[in-house]
Tab-separated table of N, CA and C in Angstrom:
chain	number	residue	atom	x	y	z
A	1	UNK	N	-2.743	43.344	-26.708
A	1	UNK	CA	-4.101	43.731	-26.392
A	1	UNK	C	-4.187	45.244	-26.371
A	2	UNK	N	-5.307	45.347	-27.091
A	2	UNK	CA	-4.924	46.920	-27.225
A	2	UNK	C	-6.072	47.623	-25.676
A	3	UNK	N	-5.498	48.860	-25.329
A	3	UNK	CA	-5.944	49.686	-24.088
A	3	UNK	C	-7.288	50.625	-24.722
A	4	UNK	N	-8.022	49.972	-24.179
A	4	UNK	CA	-9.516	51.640	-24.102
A	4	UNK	C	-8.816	52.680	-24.176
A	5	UNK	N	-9.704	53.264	-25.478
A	5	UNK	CA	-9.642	54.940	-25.702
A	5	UNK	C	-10.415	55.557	-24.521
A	6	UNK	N	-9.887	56.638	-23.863
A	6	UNK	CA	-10.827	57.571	-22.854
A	6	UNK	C	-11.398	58.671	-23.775
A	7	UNK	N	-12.804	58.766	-23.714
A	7	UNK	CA	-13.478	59.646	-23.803
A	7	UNK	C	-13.914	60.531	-22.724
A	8	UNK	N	-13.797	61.789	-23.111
A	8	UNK	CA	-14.392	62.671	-22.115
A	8	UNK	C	-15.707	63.031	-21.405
A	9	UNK	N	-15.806	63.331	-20.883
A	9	UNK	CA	-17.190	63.295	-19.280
A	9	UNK	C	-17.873	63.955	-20.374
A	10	UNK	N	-19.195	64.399	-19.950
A	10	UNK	CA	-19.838	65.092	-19.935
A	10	UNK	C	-19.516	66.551	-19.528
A	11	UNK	N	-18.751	66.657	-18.407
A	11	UNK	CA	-18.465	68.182	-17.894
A	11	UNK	C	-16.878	68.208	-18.979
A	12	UNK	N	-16.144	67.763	-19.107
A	12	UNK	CA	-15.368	67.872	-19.949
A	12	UNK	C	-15.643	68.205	-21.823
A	13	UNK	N	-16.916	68.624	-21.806
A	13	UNK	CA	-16.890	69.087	-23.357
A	13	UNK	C	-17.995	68.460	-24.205
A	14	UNK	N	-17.532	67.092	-24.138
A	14	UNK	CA	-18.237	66.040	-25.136
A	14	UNK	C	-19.705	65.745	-24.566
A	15	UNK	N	-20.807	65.253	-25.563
A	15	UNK	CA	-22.000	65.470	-25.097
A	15	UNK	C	-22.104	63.776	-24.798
A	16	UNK	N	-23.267	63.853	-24.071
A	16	UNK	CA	-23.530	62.745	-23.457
A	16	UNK	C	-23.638	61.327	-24.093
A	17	UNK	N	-24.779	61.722	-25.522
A	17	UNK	CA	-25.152	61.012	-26.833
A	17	UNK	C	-23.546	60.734	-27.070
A	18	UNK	N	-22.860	61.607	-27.617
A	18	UNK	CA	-21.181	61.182	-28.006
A	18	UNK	C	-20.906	60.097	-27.410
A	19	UNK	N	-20.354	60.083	-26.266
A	19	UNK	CA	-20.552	58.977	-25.788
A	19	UNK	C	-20.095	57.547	-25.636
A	20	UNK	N	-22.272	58.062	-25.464
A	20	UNK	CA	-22.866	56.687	-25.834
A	20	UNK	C	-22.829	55.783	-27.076
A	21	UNK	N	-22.604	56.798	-28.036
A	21	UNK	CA	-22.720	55.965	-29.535
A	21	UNK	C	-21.106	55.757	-29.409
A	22	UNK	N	-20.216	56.125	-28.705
A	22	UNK	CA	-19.067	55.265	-28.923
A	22	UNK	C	-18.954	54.026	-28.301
A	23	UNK	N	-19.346	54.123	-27.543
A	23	UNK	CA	-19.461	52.982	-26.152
A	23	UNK	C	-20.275	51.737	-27.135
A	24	UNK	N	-21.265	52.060	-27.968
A	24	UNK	CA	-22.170	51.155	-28.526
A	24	UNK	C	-21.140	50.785	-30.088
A	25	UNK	N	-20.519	51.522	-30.199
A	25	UNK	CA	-19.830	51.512	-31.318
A	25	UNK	C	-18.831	50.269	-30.952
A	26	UNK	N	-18.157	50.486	-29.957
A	26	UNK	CA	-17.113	49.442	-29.594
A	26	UNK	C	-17.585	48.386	-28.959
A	27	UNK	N	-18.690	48.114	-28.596
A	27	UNK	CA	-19.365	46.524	-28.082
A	27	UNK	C	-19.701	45.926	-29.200
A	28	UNK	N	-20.093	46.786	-30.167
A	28	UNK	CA	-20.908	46.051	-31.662
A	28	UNK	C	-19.536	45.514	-32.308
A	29	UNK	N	-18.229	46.227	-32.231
A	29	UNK	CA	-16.990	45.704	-32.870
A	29	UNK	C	-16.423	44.828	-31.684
A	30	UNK	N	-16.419	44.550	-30.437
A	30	UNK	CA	-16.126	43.561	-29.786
A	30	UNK	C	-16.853	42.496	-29.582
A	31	UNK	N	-18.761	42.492	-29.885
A	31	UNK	CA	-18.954	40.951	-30.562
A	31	UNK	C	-19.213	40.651	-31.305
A	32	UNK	N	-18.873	41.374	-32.574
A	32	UNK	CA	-18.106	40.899	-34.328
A	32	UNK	C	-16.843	39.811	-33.925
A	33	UNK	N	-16.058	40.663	-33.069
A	33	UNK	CA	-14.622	39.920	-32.667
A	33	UNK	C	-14.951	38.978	-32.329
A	34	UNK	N	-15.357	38.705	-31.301
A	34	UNK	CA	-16.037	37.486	-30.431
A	34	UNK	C	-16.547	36.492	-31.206
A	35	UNK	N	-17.528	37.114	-31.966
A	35	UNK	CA	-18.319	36.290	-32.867
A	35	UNK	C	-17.410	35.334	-33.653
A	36	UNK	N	-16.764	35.967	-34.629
A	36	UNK	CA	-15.692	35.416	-35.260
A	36	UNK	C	-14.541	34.699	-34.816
A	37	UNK	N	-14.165	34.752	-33.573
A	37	UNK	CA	-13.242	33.926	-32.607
A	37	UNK	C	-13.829	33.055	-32.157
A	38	UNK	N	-15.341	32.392	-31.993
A	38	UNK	CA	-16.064	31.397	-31.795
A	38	UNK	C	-15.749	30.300	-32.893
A	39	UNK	N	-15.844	31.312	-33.814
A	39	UNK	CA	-16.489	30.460	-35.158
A	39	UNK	C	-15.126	29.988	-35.939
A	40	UNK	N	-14.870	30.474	-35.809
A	40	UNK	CA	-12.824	30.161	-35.989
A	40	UNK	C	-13.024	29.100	-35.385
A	41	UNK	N	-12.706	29.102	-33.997
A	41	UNK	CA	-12.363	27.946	-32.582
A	41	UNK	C	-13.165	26.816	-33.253
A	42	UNK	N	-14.449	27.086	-33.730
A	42	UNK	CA	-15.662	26.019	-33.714
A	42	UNK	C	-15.223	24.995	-35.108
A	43	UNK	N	-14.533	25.705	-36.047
A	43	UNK	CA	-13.742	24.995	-37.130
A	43	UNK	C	-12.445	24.659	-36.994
A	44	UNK	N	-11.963	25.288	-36.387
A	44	UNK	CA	-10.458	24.556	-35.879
A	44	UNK	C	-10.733	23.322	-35.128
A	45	UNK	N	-11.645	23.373	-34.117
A	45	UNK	CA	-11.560	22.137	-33.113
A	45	UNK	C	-13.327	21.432	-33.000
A	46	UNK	N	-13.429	20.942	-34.068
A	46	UNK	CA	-14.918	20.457	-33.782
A	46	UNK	C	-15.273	19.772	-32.843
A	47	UNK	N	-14.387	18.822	-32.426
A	47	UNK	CA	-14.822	17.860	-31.254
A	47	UNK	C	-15.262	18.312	-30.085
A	48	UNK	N	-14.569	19.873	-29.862
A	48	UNK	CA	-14.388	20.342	-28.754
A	48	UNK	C	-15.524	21.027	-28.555
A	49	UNK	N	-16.368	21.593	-29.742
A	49	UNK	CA	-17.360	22.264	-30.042
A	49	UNK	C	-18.475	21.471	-29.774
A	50	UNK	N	-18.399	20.427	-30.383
A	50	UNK	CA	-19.780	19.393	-30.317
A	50	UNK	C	-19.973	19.616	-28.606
A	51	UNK	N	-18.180	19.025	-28.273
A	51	UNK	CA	-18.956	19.039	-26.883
A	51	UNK	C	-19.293	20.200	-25.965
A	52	UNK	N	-19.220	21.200	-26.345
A	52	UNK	CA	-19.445	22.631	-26.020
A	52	UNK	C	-21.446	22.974	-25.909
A	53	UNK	N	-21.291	22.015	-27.343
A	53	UNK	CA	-22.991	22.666	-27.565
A	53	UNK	C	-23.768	20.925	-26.677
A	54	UNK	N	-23.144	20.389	-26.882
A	54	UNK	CA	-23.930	19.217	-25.901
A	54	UNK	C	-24.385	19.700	-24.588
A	55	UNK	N	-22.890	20.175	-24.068
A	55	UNK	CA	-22.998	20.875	-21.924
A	55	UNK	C	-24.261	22.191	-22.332
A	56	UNK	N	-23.817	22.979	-23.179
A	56	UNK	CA	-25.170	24.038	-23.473
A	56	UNK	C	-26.590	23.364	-23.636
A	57	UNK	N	-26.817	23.095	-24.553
A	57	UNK	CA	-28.128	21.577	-24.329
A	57	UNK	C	-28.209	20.809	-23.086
A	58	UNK	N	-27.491	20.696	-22.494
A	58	UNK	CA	-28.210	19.992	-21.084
A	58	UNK	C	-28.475	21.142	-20.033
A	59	UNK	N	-27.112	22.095	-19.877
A	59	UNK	CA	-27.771	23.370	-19.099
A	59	UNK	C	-29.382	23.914	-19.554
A	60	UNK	N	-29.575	24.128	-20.603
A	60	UNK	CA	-30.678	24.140	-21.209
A	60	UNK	C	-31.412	23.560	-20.675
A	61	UNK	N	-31.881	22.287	-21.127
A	61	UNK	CA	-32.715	20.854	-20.568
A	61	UNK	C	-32.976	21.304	-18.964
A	62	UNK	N	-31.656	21.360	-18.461
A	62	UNK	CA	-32.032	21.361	-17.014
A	62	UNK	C	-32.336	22.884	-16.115
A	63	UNK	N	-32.295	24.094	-17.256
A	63	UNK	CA	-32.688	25.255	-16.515
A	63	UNK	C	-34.268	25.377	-16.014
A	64	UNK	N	-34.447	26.222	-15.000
A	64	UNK	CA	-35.766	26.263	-14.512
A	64	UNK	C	-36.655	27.714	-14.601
A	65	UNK	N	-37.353	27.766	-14.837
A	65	UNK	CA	-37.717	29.186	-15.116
A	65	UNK	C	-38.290	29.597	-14.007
C-alpha cells in the first residue's frame, strides 16, 4: 500500500489552489481505483454481486426521506 505524498502548507511555500488540485487529483485516481476494483469483484463473483445489489435495493425501498 503505498503512503500519501505530503504536500506543503500554505505558510510553507506552496499556494493554496496547489494544493487543492492535488488533493482533487488523487480522489479522482482513487475512485477510478475503486471503480475498477468493484467492477473486477462484480465479474469475478456474480452471485455475490447480485446479492450486493438486492441488500442495496431494499435499503433503498426502505429509506425514508
Amino acid at each position: 500500500m503505498r503512503e500519501p505524498q505530503r504536500t506543503e502548507d500554505t505558510a510553507g511555500g506552496a499556494p493554496a489552489d496547489e494544493n487543492e488540485a492535488a488533493r482533487r487529483r488523487r480522489r479522482a485516481q482513487f475512485l477510478r481505483e475503486l471503480h475498477e476494483a468493484k467492477e473486477l469483484r462484480n465479474r469475478v463473483q456474480p452471485r455475490r454481486a447480485r446479492a450486493e445489489r438486492m441488500r442495496q435495493a431494499m435499503r433503498m425501498r426502505t429509506f425514508r426521506w
